[in-house]
Coordinates of C-alpha atoms and ligand atoms in Angstrom, one line a residue:
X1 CA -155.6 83.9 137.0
X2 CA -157.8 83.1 134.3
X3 CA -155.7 85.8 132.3
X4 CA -156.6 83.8 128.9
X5 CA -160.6 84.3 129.2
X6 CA -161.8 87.9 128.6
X7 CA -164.9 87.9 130.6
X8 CA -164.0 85.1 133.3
X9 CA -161.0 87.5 134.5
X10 CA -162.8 90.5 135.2
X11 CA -165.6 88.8 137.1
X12 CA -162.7 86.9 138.9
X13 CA -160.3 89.6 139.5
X14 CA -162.0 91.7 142.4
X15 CA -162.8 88.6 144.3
X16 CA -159.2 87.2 144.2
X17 CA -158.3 86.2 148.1
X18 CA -161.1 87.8 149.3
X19 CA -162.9 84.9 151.7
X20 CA -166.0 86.3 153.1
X21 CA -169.8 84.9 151.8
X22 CA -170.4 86.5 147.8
X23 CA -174.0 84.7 148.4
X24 CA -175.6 85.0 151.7
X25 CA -178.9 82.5 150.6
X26 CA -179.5 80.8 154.3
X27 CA -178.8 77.6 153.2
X28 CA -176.1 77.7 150.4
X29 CA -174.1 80.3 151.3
X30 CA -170.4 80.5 149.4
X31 CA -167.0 82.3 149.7
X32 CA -165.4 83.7 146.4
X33 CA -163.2 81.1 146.7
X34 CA -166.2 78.6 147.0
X35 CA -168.0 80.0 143.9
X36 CA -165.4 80.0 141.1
X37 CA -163.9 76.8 142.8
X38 CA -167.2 75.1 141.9
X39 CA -167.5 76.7 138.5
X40 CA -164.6 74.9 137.4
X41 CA -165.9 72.1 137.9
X42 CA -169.0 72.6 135.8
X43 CA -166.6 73.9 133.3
X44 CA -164.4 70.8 133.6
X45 CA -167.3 68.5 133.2
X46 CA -169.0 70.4 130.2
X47 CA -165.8 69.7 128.7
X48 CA -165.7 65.9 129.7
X49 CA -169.0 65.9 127.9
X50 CA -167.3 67.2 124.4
X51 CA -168.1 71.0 124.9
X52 CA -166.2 72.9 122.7
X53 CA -165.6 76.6 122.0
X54 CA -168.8 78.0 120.9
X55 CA -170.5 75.2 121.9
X56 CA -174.0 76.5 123.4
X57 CA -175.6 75.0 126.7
X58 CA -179.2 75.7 127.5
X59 CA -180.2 75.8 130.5
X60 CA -183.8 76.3 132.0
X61 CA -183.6 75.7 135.8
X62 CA -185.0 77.3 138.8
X63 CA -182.9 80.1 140.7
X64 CA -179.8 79.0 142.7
X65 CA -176.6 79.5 143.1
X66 CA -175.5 76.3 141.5
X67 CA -177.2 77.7 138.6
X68 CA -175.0 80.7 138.9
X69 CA -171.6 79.0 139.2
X70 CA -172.8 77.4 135.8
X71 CA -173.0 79.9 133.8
X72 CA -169.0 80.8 135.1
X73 CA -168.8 77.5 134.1
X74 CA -169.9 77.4 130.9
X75 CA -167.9 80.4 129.9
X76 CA -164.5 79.0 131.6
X77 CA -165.4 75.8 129.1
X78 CA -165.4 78.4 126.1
X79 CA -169.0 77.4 125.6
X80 CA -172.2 80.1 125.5
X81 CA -174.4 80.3 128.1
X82 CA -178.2 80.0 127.0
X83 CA -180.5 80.2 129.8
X84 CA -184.3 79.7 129.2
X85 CA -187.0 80.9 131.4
X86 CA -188.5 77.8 133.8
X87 CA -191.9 78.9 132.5
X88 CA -191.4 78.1 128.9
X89 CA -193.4 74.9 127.5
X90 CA -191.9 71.9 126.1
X91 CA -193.5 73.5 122.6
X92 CA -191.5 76.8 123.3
X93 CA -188.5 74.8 124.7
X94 CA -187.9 72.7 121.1
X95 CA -188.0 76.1 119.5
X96 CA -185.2 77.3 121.2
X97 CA -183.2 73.9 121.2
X98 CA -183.5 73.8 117.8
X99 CA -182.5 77.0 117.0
X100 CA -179.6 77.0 119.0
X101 CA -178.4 73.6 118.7
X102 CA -176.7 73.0 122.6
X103 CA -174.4 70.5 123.2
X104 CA -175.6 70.3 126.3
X105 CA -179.3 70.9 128.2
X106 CA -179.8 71.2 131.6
X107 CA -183.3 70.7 132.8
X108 CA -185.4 70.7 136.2
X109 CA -185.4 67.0 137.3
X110 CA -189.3 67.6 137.4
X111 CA -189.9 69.2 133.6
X112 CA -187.0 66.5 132.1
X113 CA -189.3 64.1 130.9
X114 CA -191.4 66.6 129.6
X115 CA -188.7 68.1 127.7
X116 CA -187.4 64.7 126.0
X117 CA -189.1 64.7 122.5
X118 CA -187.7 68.1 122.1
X119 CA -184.1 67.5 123.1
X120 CA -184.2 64.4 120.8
X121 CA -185.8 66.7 117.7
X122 CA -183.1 69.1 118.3
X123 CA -180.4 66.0 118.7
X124 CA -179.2 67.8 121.6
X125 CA -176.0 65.6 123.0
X126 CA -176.6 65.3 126.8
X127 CA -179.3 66.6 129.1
X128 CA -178.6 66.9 133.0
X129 CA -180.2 68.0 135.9
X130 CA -180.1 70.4 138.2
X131 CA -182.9 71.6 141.0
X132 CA -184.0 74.5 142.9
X133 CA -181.5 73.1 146.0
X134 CA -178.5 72.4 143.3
X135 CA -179.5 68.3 143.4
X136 CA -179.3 66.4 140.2
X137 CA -177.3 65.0 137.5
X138 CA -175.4 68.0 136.4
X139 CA -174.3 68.2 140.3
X140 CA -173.3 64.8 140.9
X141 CA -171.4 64.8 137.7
X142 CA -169.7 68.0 139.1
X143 CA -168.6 66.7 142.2
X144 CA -166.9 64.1 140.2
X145 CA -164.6 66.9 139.3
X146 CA -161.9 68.5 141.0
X147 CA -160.9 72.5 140.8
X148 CA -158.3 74.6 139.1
X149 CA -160.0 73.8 135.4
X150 CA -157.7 75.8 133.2
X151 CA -159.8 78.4 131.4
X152 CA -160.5 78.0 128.0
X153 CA -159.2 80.8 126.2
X154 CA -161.3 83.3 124.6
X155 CA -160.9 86.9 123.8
X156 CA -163.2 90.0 123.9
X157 CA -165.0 89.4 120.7
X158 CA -166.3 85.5 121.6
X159 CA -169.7 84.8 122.5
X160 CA -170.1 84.4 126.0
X161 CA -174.1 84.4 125.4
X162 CA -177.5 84.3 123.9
X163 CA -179.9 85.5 125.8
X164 CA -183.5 85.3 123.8
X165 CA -185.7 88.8 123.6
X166 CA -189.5 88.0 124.3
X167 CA -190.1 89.8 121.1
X168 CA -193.2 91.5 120.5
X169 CA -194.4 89.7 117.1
X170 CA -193.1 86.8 115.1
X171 CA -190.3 84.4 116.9
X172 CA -187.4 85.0 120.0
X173 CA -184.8 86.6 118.4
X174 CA -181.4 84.6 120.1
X175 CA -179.0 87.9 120.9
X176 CA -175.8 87.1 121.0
X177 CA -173.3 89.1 123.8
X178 CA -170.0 88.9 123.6
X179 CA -167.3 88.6 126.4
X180 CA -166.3 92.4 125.8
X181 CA -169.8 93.7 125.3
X182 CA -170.5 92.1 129.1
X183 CA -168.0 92.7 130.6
X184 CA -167.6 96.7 129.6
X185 CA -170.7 96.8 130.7
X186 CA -170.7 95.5 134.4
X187 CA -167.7 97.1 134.9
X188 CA -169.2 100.8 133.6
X189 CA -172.0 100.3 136.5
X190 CA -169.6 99.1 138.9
X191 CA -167.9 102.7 138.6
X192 CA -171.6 105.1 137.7
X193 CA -173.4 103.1 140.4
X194 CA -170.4 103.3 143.1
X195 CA -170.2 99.5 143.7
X196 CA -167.6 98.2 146.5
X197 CA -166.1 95.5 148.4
X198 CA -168.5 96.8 150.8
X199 CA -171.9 96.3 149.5
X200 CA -174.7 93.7 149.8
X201 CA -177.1 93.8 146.8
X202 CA -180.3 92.0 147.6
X203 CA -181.0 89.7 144.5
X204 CA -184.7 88.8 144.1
X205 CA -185.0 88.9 140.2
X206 CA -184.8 85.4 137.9
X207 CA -181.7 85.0 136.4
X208 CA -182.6 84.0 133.0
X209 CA -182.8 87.6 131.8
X210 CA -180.4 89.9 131.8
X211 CA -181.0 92.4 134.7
X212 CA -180.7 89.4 137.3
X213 CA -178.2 87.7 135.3
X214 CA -175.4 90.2 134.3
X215 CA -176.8 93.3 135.7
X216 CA -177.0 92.0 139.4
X217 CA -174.8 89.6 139.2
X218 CA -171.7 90.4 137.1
X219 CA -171.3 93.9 139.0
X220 CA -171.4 92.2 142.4
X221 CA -169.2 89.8 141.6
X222 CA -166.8 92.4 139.5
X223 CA -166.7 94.4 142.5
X224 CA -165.9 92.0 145.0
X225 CA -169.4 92.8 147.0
X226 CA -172.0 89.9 148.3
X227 CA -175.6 89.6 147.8
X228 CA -178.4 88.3 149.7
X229 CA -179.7 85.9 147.1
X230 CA -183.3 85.2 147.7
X231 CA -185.1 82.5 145.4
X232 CA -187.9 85.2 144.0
X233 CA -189.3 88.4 145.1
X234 CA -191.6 88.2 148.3
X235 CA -192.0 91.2 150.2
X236 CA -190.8 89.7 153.7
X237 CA -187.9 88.3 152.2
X238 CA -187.3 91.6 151.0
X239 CA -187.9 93.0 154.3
X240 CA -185.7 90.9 156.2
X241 CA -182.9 91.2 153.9
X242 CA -183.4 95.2 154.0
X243 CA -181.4 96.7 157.6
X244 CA -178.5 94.5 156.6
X245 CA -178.1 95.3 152.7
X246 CA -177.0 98.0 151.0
X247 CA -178.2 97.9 147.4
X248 CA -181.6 96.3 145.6
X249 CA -181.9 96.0 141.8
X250 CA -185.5 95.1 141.3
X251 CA -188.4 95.9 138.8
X252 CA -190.7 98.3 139.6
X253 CA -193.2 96.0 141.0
X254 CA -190.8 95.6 143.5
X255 CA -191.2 98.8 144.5
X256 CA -194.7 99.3 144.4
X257 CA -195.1 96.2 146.3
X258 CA -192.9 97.0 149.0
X259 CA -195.0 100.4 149.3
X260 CA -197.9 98.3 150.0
X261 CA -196.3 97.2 153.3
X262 CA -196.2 99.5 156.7
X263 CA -193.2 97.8 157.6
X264 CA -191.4 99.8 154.7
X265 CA -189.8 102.6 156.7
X266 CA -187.1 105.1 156.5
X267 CA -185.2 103.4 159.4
X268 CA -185.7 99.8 157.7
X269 CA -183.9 101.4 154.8
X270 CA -181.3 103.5 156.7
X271 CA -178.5 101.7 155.6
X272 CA -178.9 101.3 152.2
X273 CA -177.4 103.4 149.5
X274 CA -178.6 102.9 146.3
X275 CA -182.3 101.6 145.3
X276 CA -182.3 100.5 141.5
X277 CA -185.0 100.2 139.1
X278 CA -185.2 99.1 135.5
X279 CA -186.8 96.6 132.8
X280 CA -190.1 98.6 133.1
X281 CA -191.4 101.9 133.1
X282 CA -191.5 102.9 137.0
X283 CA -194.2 105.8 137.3
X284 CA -193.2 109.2 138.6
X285 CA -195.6 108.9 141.4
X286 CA -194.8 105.3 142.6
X287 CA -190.6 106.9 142.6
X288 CA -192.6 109.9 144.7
X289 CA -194.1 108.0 147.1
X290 CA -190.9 105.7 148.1
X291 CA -189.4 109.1 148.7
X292 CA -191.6 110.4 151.1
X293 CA -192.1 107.4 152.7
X294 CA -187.8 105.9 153.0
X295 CA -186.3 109.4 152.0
X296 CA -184.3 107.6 149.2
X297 CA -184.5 108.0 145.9
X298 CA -185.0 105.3 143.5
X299 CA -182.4 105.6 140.5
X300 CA -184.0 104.8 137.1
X301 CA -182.2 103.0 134.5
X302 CA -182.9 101.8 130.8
X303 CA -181.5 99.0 129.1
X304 CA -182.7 95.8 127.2
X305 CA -180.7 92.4 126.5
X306 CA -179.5 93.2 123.1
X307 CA -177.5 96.1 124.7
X308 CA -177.6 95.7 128.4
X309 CA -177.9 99.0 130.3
X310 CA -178.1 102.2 128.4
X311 CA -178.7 105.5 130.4
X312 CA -179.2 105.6 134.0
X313 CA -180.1 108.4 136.3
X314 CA -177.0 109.8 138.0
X315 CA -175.4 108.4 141.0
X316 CA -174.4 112.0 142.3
X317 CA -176.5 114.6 140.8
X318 CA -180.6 114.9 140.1
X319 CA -182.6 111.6 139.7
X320 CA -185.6 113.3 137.8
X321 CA -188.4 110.7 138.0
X322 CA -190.2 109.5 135.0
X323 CA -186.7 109.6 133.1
X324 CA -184.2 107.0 132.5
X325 CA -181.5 109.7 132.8
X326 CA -178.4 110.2 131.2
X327 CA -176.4 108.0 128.7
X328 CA -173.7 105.9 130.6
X329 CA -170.3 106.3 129.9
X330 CA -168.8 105.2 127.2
X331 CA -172.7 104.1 125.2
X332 CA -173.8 106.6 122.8
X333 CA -177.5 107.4 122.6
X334 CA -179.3 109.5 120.0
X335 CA -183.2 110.1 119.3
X336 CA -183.8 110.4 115.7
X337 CA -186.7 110.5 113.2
X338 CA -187.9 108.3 110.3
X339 CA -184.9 108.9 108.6
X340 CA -182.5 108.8 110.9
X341 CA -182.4 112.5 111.6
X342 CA -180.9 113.2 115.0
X343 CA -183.9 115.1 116.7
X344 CA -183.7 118.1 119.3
X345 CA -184.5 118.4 122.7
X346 CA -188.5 117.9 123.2
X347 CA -189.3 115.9 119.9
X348 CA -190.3 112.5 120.3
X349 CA -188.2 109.8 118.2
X350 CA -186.4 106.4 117.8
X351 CA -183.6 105.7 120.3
X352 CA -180.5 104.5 118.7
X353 CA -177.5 102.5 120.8
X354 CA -173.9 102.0 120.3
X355 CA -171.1 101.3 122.2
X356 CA -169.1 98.3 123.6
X357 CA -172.2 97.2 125.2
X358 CA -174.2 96.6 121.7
X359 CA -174.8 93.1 120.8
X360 CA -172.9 91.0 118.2
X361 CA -176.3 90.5 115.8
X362 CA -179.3 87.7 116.0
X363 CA -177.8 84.2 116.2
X364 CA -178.6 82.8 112.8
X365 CA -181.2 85.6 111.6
X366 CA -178.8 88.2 109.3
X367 CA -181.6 89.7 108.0
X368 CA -183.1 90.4 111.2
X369 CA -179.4 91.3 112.3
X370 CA -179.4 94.0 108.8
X371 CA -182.6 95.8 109.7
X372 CA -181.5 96.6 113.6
X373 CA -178.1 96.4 113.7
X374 CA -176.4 99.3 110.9
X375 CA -173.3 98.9 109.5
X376 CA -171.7 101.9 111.4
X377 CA -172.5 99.9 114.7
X378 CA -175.7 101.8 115.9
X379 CA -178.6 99.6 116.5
X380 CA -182.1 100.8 116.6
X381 CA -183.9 100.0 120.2
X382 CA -187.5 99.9 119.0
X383 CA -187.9 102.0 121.5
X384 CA -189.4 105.8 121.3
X385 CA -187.8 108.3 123.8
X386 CA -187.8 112.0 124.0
X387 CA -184.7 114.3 125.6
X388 CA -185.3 117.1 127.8
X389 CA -183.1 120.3 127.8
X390 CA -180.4 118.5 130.5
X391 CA -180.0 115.6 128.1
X392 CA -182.2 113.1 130.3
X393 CA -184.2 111.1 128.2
X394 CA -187.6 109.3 128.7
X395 CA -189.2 106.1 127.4
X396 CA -192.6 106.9 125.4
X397 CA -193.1 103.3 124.4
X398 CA -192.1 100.8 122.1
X399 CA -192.5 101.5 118.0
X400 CA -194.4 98.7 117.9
X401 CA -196.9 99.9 120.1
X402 CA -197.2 103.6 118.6
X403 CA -201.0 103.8 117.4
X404 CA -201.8 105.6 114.4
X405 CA -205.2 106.6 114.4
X406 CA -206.9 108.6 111.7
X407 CA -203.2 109.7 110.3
X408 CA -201.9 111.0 113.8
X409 CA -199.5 109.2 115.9
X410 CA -200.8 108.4 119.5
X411 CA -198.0 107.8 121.9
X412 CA -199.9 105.5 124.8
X413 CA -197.6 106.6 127.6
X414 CA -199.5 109.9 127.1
X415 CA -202.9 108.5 127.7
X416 CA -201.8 106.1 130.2
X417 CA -200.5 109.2 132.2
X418 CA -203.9 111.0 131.6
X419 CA -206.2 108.0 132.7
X420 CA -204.1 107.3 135.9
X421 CA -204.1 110.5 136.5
X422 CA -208.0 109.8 137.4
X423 CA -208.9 109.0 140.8
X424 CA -209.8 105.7 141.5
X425 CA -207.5 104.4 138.6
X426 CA -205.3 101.8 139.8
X427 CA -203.2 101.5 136.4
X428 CA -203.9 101.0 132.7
X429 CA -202.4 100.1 129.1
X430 CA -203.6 102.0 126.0
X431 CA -203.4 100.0 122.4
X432 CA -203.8 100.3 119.0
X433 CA -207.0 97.9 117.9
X434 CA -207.8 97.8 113.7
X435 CA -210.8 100.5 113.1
X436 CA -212.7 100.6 109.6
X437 CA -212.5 104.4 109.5
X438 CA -208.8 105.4 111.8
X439 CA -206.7 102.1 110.7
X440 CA -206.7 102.1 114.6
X441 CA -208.5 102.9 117.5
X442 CA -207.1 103.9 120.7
X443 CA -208.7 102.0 123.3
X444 CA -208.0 102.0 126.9
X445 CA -207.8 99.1 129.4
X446 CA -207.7 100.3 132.9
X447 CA -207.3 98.6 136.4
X448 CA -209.6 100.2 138.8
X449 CA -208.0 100.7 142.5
X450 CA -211.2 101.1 144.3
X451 CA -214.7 99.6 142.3
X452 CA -217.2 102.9 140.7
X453 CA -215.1 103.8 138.4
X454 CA -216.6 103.8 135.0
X455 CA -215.7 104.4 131.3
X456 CA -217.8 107.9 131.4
X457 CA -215.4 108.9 134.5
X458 CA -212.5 108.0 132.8
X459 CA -213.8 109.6 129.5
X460 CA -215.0 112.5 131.0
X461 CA -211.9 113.4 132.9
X462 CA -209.3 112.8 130.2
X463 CA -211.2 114.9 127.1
X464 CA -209.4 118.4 129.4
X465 CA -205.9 117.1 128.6
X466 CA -205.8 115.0 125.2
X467 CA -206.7 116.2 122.2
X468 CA -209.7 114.9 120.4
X469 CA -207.8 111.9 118.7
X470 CA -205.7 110.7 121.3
X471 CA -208.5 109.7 123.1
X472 CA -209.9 106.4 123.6
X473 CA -212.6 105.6 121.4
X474 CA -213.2 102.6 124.3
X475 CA -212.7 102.0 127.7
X476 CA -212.4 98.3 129.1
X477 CA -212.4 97.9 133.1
X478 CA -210.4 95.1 134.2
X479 CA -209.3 93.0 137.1
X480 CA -205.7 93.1 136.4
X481 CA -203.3 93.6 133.5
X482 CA -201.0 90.5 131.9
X483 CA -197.3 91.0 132.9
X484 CA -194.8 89.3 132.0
X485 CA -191.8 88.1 134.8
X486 CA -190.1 91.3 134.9
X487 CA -193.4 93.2 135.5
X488 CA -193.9 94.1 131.5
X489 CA -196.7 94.5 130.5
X490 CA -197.9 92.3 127.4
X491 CA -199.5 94.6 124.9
X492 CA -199.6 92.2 122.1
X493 CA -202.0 89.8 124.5
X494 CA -204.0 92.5 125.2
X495 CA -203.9 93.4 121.2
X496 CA -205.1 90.1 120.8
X497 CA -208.0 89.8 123.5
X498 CA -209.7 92.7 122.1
X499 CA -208.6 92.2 117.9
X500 CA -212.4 91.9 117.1
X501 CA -213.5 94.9 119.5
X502 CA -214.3 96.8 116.3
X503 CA -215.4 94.2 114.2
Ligands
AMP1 P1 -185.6 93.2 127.7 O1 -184.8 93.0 126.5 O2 -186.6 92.1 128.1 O3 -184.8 93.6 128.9 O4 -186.6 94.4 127.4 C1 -186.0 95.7 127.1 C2 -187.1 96.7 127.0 O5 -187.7 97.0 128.3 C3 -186.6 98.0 126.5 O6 -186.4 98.0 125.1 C4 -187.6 99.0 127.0 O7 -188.8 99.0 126.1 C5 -188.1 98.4 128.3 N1 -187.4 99.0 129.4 C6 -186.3 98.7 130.1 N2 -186.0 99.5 131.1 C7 -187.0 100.5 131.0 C8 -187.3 101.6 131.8 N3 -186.5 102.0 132.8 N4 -188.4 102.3 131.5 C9 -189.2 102.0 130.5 N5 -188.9 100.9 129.7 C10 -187.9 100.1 130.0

């Protein structure tokens, strides 16, 4: 069944016959049989509306399932899926329309009319609807349909996707991900992270990006497992799902969050087997903490969407928090220097990706695609990391946010880790702002947990464990830090806020 389309056969062939719930949603709850039933009749009305092979369809919508059995949809049509986070701006949405040309848009009934002068700009073909509760005009024209759409056939190299990166300067970059480089992926996990028939994953992350999208979903539905599918993160939907589940993929907000609550208890957790985090740096302490207080330990992952996941902290074997573990299976990792030296254990560098996993390039940027992407397949991350003796490897930051301050290079992780280190420190981001005399200056912007704490404390405390030019030259006390859905935190907003701090 569905032998003809690369990725549409793997995610189908676990679930084949099986007829319990995939979603469990308490309200639109589906069988296997259900699920891909309905996705081909999304794909058989994408292709009424003229989709054809490579055809793109964008897609900004609120979470559902409906939303979910589109994107199966889309690639059963042939077509690429292109979904757009619900937050973007009609501005931000002709950007992305016209860069990726669609055939097709599907909009929230309440943003459509917002979104009209850009889908005429772009000359976008046909724009449906579909809602939070799977309503509109993509559904009705769905129901229309009837099942047992033949796929349309397309082999490990197609496009199944372009996900756009955030980016931190310039424009989204649209990555493109190809059937194989999905599907290798989900089905790596499926093995490293033990997934079966048996587990329940509780899904509370958007699925516009890729750790809700393909990460969550694509393993649960390559393994034949369900998942309590719950509209967004709140900690009591969280909590309820919690005695019955058996996974969670979340950010770490999620986790830091949940700590907050006294109902989080070992016994809550007692039958789950596997607490995942990724997308963000989750602190050692905050990974200590859920220990002592569930007795699990949360496995750390790294990936991004131009490579899905990376390394990941060992299923059997040591979890070491503050890493992102190991390299997976199959995805070669190396840290190398300025000239693409491999480095040795201990010295900090630029991580470098390739495997089956590794994106096909930047949809219709090849320069973009030359400078990250080499010839010999390895792409460069952007990302700095550092090995230890065991091979696990750990995030310093982005390259973009190194700081280079009178000459020396200034890894903010470092600092961060000193200032919340400090009592009374709640968290903090450390950033490069333009100095007359350094180039830059480090400056600190810190989140106090309890009020008293001052720039002197924070000053006074760190000078013991940085050297002299590491340390922030200022220290900004703030209410809260800007994040970014998946709990990132924005460094080029702050970068901006404070540009003239020095001026
Ligand atoms: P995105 O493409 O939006 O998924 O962002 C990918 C970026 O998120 C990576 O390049 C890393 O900078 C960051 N990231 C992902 N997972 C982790 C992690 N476990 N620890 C630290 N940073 C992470």
């Amino acid at each position: 069944m569905y032998k003809n389309n690369y990725l549409a056969a793997r995610l189908r062939s676990a679930a084949i016959g099986r007829e319990v719930d995939v979603f469990v949603t308490g309200g639109a709850d589906r069988t296997f049989g259900q699920f891909f039933a309905n996705a081909e009749k999304y794909a058989a009305l994408l292709t009424d509306l003229g989709v054809q092979d490579g055809d793109r369809v964008a897609v900004q919508v609120n979470k559902s399932v409906e939303a979910l059995e589109l994107y199966l949809g889309t690639v059963l049509a042939g077509a690429v899926f292109l979904p757009l986070n619900p937050d973007y701006r009609p501005a931000e949405i002709m950007y992305f329309l016209n860069d990726a040309t669609p055939h097709v848009f599907v909009s929230d009934p309440s943003r459509v009319d917002k979104m009209h002068n850009a889908v005429q700009v772009a000359g976008v073909k046909h724009t449906l609807t579909l809602d939070a509760y799977g309503q509109g005009s993509l559904a009705d024209g769905a129901n229309q349909q009837s099942t047992g759409f033949v796929p349309v056939s397309r082999s490990s190299g197609d496009l199944a996707a372009i996900l756009y990166t955030s980016g931190t300067t310039g424009h989204s970059k649209g990555a493109m991900l190809t059937h194989k480089a999905l599907a290798s992926n989900s089905a790596i996990l499926v093995d490293y992270w033990g997934f079966t028939k048996d587990d329940v994953l509780i899904h509370a992350l958007p699925i516009f990006h890729t750790h809700g999208l393909f990460v969550a979903t694509n393993v649960v539905l390559m393994a034949g497992a369900s998942m309590v599918f719950l509209p967004k993160f709140d900690v009591d939907g969280i909590i309820a799902a919690m005695p019955d589940a058996t996974t969670m993929m979340g950010v770490p907000t999620f986790y830091i969050r949940l700590l907050e609550d006294p109902r989080l208890t070992s016994e809550l957790t007692k039958r789950m087997r596997l607490l995942i985090s990724g997308s963000a740096p989750l602190l050692a302490e905050t990974h200590e903490r859920w220990t002592d207080r569930t007795g699990h330990k949360i496995l750390e992952r790294y990936g991004m969407t131009e490579t899905n996941m990376n390394t990941s902290n060992p299923y059997e074997g040591m979890r070491k928090p503050g890493t992102v573990g190991l390299p997976l299976p199959g995805v070669n990792v190396k840290i190398v220097d300025d000239n693409g030296m491999p480095l040795t254990e201990g010295q900090i560098g630029s991580i470098e990706v390739r495997g089956d996993n590794v994106f096909a390039g930047y949809w219709q940027m090849p320069e973009k695609t030359a400078e990250e992407l080499r010839p010999d397949g390895w792409f460069v991350t952007g990302d700095l990391g550092v090995m230890d003796a065991d091979g696990y490897i750990s995030i310093v930051g982005r390259s973009k946010d190194l700081i280079i301050s009178g000459g020396f290079n200034v890894y903010p992780k470092e600092v961060e880790a000193a200032i919340d280190d400090v009592a009374g420190v709640l968290e903090s981001a450390v950033i490069g702002i333009p100095h007359s005399d350094f180039g830059e200056a480090v400056v600190a912007v810190v989140v106090a947990a309890t009020g008293g704490i001052s720039q002197d404390d924070i000053t006074d405390e760190t000078a013991g464990k940085l050297a002299r030019f590491k340390r922030p030259k200022r220290v900004l006390i703030v209410d809260s830090l800007p994040r970014n859905t998946m709990g990132k935190i924005q460094k080029k907003a702050l970068r901006e806020e404070y540009a003239d701090l020095f001026i």
